[in-house]
XYZ file of C-alpha atoms in Angstrom:
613
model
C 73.051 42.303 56.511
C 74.566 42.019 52.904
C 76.840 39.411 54.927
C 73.748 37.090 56.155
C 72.122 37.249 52.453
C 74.012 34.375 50.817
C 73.899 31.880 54.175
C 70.136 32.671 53.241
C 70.793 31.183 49.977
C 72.814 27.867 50.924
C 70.306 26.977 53.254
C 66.843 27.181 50.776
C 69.144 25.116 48.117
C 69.887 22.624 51.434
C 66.026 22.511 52.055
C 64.840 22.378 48.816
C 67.569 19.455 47.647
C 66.443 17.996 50.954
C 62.966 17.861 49.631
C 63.833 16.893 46.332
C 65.546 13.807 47.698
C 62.558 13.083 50.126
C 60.245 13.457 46.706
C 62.363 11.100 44.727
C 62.580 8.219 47.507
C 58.689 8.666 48.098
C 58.116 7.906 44.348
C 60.244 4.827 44.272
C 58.783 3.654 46.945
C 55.323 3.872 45.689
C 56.771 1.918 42.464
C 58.528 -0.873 44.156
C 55.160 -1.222 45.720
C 53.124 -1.195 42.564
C 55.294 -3.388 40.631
C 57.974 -4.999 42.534
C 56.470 -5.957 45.748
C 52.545 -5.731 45.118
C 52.797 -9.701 45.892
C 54.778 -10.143 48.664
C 54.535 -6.690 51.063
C 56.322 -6.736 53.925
C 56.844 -9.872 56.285
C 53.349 -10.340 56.251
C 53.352 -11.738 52.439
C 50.169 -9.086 52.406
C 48.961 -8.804 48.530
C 48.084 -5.420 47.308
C 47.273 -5.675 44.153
C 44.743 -8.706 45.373
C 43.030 -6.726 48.443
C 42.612 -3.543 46.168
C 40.904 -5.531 44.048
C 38.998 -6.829 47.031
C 38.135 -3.479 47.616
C 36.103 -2.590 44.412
C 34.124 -6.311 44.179
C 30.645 -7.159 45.777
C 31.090 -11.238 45.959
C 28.205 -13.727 46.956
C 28.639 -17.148 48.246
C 27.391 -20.084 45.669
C 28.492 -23.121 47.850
C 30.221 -23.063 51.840
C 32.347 -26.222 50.387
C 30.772 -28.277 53.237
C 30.579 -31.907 53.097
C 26.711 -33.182 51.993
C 25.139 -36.532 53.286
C 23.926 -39.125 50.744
C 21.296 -42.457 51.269
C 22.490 -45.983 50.528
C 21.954 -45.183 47.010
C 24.099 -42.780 46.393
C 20.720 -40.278 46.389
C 21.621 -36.524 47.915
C 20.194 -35.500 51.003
C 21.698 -32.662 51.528
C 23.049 -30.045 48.396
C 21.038 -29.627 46.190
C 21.942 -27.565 43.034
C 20.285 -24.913 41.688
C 20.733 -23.072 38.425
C 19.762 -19.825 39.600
C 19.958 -16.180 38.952
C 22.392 -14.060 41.031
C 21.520 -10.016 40.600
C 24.029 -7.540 42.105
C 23.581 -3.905 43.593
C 24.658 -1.843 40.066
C 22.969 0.833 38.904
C 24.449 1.294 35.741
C 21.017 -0.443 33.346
C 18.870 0.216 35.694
C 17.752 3.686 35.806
C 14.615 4.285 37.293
C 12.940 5.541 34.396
C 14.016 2.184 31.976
C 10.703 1.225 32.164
C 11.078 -1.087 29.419
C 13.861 -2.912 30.434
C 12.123 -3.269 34.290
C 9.329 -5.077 32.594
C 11.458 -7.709 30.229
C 13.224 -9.004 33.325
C 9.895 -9.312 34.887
C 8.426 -11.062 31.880
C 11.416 -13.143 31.904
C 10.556 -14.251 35.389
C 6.959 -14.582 35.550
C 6.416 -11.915 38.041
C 5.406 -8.153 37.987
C 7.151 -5.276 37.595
C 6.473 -4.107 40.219
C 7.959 -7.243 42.539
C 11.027 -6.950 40.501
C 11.560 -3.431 41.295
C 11.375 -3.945 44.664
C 13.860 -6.504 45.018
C 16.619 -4.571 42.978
C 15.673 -1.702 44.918
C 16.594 -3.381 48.207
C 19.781 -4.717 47.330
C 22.527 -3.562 49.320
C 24.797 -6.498 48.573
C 24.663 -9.656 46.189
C 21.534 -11.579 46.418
C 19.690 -15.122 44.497
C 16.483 -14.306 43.001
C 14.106 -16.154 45.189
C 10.041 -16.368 45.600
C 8.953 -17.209 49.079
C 12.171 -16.703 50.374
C 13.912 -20.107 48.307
C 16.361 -19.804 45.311
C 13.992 -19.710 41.936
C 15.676 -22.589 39.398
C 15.505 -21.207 36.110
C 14.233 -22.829 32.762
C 16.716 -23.399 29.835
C 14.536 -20.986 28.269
C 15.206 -17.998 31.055
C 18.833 -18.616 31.202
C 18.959 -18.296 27.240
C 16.990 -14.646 27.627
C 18.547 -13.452 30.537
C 22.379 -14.309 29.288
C 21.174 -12.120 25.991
C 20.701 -9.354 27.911
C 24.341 -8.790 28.624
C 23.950 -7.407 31.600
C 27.027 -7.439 33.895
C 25.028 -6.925 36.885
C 22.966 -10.210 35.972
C 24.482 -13.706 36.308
C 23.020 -17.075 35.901
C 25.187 -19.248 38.293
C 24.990 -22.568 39.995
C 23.862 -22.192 43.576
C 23.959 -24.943 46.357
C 20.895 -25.202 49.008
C 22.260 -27.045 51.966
C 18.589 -28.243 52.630
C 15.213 -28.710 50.455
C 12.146 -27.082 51.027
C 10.833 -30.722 52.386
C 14.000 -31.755 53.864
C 14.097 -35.702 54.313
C 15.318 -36.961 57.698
C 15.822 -33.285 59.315
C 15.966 -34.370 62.565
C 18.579 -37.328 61.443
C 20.403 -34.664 59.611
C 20.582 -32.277 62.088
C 21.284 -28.567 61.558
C 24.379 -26.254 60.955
C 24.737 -23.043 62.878
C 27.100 -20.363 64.729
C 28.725 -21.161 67.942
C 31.474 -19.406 68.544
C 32.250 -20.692 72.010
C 32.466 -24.361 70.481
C 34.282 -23.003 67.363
C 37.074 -21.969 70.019
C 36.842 -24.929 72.332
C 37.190 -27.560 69.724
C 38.361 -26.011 66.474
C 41.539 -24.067 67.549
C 43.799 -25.607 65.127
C 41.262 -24.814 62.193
C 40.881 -21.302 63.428
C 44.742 -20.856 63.333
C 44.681 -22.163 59.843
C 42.057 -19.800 58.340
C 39.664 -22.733 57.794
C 37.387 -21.489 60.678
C 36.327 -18.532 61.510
C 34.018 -17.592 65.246
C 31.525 -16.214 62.365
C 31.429 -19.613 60.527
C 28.509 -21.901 60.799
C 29.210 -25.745 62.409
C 27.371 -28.920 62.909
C 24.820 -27.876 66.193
C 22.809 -31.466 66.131
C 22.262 -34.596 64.345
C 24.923 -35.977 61.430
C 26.239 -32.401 61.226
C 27.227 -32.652 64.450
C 28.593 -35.817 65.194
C 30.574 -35.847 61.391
C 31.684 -31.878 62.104
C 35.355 -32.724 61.681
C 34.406 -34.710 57.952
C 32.347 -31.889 56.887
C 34.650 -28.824 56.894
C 35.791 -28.015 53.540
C 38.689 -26.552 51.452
C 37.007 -22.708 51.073
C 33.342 -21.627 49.465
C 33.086 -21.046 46.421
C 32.086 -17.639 45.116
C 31.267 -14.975 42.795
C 32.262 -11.626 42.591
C 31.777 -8.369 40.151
C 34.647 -5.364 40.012
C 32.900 -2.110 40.563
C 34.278 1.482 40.987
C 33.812 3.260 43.771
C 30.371 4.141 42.571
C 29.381 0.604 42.153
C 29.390 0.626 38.491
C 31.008 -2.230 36.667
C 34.755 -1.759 35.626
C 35.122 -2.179 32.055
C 37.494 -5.677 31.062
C 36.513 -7.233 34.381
C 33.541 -9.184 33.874
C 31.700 -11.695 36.986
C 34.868 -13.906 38.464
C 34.021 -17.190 40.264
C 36.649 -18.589 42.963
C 36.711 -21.720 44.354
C 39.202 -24.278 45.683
C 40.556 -26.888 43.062
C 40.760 -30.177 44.780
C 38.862 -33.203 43.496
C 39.039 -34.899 47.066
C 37.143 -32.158 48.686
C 34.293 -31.759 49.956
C 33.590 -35.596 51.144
C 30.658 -37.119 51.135
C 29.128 -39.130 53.827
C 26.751 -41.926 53.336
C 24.320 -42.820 54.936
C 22.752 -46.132 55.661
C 19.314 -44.187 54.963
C 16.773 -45.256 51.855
C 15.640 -41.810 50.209
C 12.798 -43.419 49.098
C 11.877 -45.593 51.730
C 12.159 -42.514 54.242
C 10.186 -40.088 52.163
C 7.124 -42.742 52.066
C 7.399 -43.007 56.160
C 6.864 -39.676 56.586
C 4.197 -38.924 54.084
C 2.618 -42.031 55.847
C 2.888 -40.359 59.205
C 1.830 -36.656 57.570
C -1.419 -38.828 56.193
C -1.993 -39.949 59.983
C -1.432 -36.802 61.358
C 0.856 -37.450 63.644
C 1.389 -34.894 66.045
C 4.214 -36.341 67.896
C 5.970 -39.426 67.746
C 9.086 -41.525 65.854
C 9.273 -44.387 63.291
C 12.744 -46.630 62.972
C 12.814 -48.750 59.936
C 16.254 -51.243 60.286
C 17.655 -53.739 58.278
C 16.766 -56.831 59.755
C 19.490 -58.920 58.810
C 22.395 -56.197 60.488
C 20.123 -53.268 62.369
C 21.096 -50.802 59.202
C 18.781 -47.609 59.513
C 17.122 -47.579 56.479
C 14.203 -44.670 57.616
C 13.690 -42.513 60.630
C 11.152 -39.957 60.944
C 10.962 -37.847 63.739
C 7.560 -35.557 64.708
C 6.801 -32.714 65.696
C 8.056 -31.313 61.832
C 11.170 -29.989 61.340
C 13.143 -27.312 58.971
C 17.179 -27.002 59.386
C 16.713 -23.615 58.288
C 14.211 -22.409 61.413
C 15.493 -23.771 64.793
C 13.713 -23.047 67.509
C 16.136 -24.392 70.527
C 13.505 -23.884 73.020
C 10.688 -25.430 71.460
C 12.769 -28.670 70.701
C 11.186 -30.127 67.315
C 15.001 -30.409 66.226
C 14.938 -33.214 68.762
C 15.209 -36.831 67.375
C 12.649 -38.340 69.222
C 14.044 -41.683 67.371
C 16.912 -41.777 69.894
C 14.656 -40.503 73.368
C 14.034 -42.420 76.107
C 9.846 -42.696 76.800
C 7.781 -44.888 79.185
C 7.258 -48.890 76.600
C 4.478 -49.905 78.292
C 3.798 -53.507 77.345
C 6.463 -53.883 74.699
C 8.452 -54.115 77.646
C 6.620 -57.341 78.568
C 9.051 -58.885 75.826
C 12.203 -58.720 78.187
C 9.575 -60.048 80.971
C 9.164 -62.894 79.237
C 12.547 -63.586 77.773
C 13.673 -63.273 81.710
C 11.019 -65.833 83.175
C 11.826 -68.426 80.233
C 15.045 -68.063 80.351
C 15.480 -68.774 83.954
C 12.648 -71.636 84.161
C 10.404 -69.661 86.380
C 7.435 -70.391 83.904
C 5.997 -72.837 81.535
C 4.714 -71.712 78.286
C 1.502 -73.167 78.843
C 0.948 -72.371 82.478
C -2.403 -71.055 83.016
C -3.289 -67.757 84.801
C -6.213 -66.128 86.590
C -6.937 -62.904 85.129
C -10.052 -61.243 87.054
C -9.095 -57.310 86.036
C -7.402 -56.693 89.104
C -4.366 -57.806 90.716
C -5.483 -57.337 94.074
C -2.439 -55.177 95.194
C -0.184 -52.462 94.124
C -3.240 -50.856 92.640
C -2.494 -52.769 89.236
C -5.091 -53.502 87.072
C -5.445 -55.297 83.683
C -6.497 -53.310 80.407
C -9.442 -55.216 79.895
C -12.206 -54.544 82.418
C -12.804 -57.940 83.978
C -10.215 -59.763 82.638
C -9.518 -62.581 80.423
C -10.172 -65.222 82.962
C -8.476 -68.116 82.570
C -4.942 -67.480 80.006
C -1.693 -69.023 79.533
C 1.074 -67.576 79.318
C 1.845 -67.130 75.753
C -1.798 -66.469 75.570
C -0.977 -63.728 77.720
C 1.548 -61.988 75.836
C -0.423 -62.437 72.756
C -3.387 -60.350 74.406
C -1.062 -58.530 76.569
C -2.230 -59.278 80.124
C -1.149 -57.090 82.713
C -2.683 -59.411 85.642
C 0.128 -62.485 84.110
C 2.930 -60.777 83.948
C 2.617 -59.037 87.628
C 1.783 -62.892 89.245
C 5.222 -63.274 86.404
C 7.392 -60.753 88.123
C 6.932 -61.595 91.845
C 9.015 -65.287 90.664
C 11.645 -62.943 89.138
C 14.673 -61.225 90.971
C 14.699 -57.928 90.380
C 18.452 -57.661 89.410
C 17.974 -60.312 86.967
C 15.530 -58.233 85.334
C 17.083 -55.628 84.164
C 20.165 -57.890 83.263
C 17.811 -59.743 80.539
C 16.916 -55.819 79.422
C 20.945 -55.646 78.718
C 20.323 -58.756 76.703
C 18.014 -57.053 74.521
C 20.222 -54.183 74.614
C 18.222 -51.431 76.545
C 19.305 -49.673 79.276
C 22.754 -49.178 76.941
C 23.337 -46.346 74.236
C 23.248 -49.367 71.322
C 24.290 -46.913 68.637
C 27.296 -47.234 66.554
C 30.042 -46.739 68.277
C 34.008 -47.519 68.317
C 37.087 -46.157 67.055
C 37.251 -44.035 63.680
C 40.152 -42.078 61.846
C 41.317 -40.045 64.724
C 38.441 -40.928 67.389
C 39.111 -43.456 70.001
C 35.482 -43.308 70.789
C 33.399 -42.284 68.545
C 29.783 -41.934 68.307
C 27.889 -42.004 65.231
C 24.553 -40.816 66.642
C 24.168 -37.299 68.712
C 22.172 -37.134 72.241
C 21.263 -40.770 72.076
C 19.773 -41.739 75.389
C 20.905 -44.810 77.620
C 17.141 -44.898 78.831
C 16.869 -47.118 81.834
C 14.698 -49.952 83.939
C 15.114 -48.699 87.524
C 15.692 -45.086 88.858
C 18.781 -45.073 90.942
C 17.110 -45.041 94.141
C 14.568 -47.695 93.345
C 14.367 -50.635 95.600
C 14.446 -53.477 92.776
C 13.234 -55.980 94.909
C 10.332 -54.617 96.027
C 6.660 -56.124 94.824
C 5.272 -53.272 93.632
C 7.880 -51.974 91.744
C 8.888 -55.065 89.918
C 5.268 -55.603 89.003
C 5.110 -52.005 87.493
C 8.468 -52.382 85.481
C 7.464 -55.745 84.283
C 4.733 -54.306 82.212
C 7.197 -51.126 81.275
C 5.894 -48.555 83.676
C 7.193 -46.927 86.424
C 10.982 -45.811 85.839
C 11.358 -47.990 82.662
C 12.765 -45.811 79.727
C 12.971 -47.119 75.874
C 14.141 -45.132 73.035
C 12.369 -46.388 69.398
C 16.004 -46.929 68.094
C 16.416 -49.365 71.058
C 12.480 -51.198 70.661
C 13.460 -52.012 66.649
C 16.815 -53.171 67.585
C 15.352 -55.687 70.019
C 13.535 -57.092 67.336
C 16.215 -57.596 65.235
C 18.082 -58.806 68.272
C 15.477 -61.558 68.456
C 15.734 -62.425 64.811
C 19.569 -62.675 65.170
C 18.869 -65.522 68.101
C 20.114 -62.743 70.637
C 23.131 -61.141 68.960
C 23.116 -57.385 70.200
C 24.021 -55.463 66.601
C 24.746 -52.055 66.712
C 22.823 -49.538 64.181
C 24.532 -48.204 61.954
C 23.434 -44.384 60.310
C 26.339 -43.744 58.285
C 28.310 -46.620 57.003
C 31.402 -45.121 54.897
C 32.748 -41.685 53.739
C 34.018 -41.123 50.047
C 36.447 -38.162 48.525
C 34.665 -35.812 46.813
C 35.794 -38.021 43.165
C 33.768 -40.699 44.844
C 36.924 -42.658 45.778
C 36.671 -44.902 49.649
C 38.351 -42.999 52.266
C 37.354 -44.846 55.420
C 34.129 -47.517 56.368
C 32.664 -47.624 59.557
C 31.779 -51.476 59.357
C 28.607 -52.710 61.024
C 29.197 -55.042 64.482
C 28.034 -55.556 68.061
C 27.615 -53.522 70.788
C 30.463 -53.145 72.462
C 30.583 -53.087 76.545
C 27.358 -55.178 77.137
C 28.022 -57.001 80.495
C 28.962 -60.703 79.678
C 27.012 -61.064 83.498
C 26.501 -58.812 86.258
C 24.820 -62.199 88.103
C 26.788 -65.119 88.421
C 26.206 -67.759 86.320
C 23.944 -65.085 83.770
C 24.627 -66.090 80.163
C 25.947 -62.921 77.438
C 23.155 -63.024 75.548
C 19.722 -64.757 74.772
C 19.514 -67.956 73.893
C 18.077 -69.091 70.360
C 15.381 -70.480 71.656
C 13.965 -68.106 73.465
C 14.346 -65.824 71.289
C 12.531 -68.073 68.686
C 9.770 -68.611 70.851
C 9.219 -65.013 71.354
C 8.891 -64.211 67.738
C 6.820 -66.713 67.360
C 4.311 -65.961 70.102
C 4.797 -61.697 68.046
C 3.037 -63.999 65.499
C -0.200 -64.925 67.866
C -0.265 -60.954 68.618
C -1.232 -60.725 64.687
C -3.541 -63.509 64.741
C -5.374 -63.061 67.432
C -3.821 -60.774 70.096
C -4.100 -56.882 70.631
C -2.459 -56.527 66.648
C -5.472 -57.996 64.691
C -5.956 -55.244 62.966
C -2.570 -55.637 61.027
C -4.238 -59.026 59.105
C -4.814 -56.359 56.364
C -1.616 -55.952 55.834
C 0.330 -56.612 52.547
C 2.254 -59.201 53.506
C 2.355 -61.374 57.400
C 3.404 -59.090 60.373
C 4.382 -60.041 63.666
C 4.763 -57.633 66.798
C 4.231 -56.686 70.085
C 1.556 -53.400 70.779
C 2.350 -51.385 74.067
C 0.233 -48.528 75.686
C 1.970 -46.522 78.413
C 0.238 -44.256 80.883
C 2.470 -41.256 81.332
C 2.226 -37.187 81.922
C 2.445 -34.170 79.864
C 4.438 -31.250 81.150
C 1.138 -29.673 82.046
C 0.627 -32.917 84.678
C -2.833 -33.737 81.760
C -3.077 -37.636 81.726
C -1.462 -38.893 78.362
C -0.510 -42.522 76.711
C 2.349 -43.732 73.951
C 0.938 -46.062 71.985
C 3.572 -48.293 70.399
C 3.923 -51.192 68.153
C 6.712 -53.059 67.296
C 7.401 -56.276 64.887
C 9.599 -57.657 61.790
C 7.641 -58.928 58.563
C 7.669 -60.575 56.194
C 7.115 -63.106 59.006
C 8.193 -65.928 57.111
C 11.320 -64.722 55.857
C 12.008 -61.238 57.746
C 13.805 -58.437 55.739
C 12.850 -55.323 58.256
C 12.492 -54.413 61.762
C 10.416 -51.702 62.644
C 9.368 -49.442 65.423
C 6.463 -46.936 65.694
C 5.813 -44.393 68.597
C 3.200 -42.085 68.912
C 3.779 -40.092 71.989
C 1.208 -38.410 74.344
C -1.902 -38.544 73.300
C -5.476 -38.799 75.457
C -5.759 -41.988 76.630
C -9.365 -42.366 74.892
C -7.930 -41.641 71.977
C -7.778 -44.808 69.600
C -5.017 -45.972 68.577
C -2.785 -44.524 66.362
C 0.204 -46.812 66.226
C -1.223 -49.850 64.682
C -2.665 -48.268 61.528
C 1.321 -46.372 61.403
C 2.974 -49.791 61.927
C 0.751 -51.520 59.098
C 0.987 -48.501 56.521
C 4.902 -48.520 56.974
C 5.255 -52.091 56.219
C 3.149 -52.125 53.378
C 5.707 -48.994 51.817
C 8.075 -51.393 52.462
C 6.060 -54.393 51.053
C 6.772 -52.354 47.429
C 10.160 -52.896 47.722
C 12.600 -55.051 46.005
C 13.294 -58.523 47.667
C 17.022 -57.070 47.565
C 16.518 -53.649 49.077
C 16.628 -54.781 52.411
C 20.002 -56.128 52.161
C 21.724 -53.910 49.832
């Protein structure tokens, strides 16, 4: 035994220097950490020092960094900027029983107590100070008080909305929202930069859709306060904004849009109640946008993808009606088949096909261009049974229907890109559709049966006809700038592209001048004397084309769109304009000639210039 006692020794000085050792490399360790490599831990470059810090601050987002959209003018539609106040979850100055310093912050806001209480109360991270669920701006006198508190847990900051309370254009503008799926199909290389995440919120329709790719930005910017572990503020470390420092970024699109020209439209169409419906207000000298309004009412901020008011109605194919009787009239003067002043007999019915004319027993006796100017159905059926059917709906093409006529071409990286999102192609004949047949040329002729126009394609005819039958394409956005304001890339304005030069032989490209004077002229008689009389009151001389189409609700209930179309002034034209206002009862009067006057006399009070700015 007395032999084992020192081998008992050696080995609990082996151990112990073992642990000693073990102590000492543990220790250094934890300081090469601290100080050494805090920046740059292991091969992952992870930054300790940073994500502890992380780990004791509540942060709030003041701006995404997205891209905003802007009118002609340089006005913002999108981005606004509040001066706000940003509150986080601290107790520490507010105890329950600081009654007195509960009801200064309420006095400082104009609100109780009571509401005050509450909303501190229910904090569980950062949060704006909002009333009816929108950021409050605050006076110049509020931020003076509420920055002489000296409360760390209270910050006055500048907070970006991405949309207003009465957000201009919202269907134009679209909506942002999470789509993970998409984020993954056609962001990977963002996602593998960190400038995506499946979380992060994307163009889902309009602008901020189709411009996704322009819109991402550099980072957010945001705001953060150090806290312990209690959620009391560390002392030295006061409120910290981040945000990336690039002057280029975020861009800024603009838009071909009039901010005050649009709002006007739609207060016009709120005054009218319109319940559904579209208005296009173009340029008429290059089919620029300059207003669309879209009904039913929209918010960004409250999509409802199954009740569809996000839709652009602007863009969406619906039965013409007699608008339509413009391309049946361009087709039977271009091709000879009828004489301006060839009379027709017009007794309210045409005898076959079950057609009948609006008026109940007819207009008797009418030319043609008397016709069009009181829109008789009886003249341009006897009209359509001289016409080939083909030829038809090549003279549509003319006009550009039956063709997505949006902007479109190559830009930046696109090959083909399209400026406006879900346009439709609409159409004159269903696939199946025998084009020869009586009946059905006789219902297409007056913009029935299959026939499909979107508004953006009806005000683009009209400017079509005003160009002496150049096709333009409309433009929504026409350039994006750097975030300093400096040109990054145009998106000029030009034709359509792809039109068929003929699909019949010996079928010109486009209209000829003539005819396409002649058919302004005779949107003149419409005002004069026609079915648009009742846009004499007007500001300033209208011309147009009215059009009523019989179609069905998705209940099978009888409806009508009423339309008008038409340029003005008439003597020297600055604006093309279409107005829709989509099933309604048929006895219902009509809606659409009232819209089309009260829109052109908003844009009556504009500068001669504004058109062509």
């Amino acid at each position: 035994m007395a032999n084992r006692s020192p081998l008992k020794k050696h080995r609990l000085f082996y151990i112990l220097l073992l642990m000693t050792v073990l102590l000492i490399g543990l220790n250094v360790r934890l300081f090469w950490i601290q100080v050494a490599a805090s920046r740059n831990f292991t091969d992952r470059s992870i930054d300790l020092v940073e994500n502890s810090v992380i780990q004791r601050e509540q942060g709030i987002v003041l701006d995404s960094g997205r891209g905003d959209f802007y009118d002609r003018n340089g006005v913002a539609l999108t981005g606004s900027v509040k001066t706000v106040l940003t509150v986080f979850p601290v107790k520490e100055h507010f105890p329950e029983n600081n009654l007195q310093l509960r009801q200064q912050i309420a006095q400082i806001l104009h609100v109780s107590e009571r509401q005050w209480q509450t909303f501190v109360e229910s904090l569980k991270s950062p949060a704006v100070w909002t009333a009816n669920g929108k950021p409050v701006q605050l006076t110049e006198a509020q931020i003076g008080q509420i920055e002489a508190l000296g409360l760390p847990q209270l910050a006055v900051t500048r907070y970006k909305q991405r949309y207003d309370a009465e957000q201009l254009a919202s269907q134009v503008i679209g909506f942002i929202s999470q789509d993970p799926q998409r984020i993954t199909r056609q962001f990977t290389d963002q996602i593998h930069k960190g400038e995506l995440q499946l979380t992060s919120k994307i163009g889902g329709a309009g602008l901020e859709k189709t411009f996704e790719p322009w819109l991402q930005g550099l980072g957010p910017t945001s705001l953060s306060l150090f806290t312990d572990g209690l959620k009391r503020p560390l002392a030295g470390l006061a409120a910290r904004t981040v945000f990336p420092d690039n002057s280029y970024y975020p861009l800024k699109v603009i838009t071909t849009l009039d901010a005050s020209i649009q709002r006007r439209v739609e207060l016009v169409m709120d005054k009218l109640h319109i319940q559904e419906g579209a208005v296009v207000v173009m340029d008429a000298a290059n089919a620029d946008v300059i207003a669309m309004a879209s009904r039913p009412e929209f918010h960004p901020e409250h999509v409802d993808l199954k009740q569809g008011s996000w839709s652009n109605k602007a863009v969406k194919g619906t039965a013409p009606g007699s608008i339509f009787k413009t391309v049946t009239a361009a087709a039977a003067l271009e091709e000879g088949l009828v004489r301006p002043g060839e009379t027709f007999d017009c007794r309210g019915e045409l005898g076959k096909y079950g057609l009948s004319c609006w008026k109940q027993g007819g207009h008797g006796h009418i030319t043609f261009e008397e016709g069009y100017a009181q829109s008789c159905n009886i003249v341009f059926a006897e009209i359509a049974e001289r016409l080939d059917g083909v030829k038809l709906e090549e003279y549509a093409h003319k006009l550009g229907l039956d063709v997505r006529v949006g902007w479109s071409g190559r830009f930046m990286q696109e090959e083909s890109f399209r400026q406006w999102d879900s346009e439709d192609k609409g159409q004159v004949y269903a696939g199946a559709t025998p084009k020869q047949d009586g009946g059905v040329k006789a219902q297409t002729s007056i913009g029935q049966r299959d026939v499909l126009v979107t508004p953006l394609q009806a005000a683009n005819m009209i400017v079509t006809l005003l160009s002496g039958g150049e096709v333009a394409s409309p433009r929504i956005v026409k350039e994006i700038r750097f975030g300093n304001g400096r040109l990054m890339e145009e998106l000029p304005a030009h034709r359509v592209e792809g039109l068929p030069a003929h699909r019949v032989e010996g079928l010109p490209a486009s209209l000829s001048p003539g005819t396409s004077k002649t058919l302004l002229s005779w949107m003149e008689e419409v005002v004069d004397h026609g079915t648009g009389s009742g846009l004499q009151s007007a500001h300033w001389k209208v011309a147009g084309k009215s059009g009523t189409a019989q179609v069905r609700d998705k209940q099978g209930r009888d409806k009508v769109n009423q339309w008008f179309i038409g340029y003005g002034p008439a003597e020297m034209p600055r604006y093309a304009v279409a107005v829709l206002v989509q099933n309604v009862t048929p006895d219902e009067k009509s809606t659409s000639v009232p819209l089309f006057r009260q829109v052109m006399d908003v844009l009556a009070e504009q500068p001669a210039k504004g058109a062509n700015d």
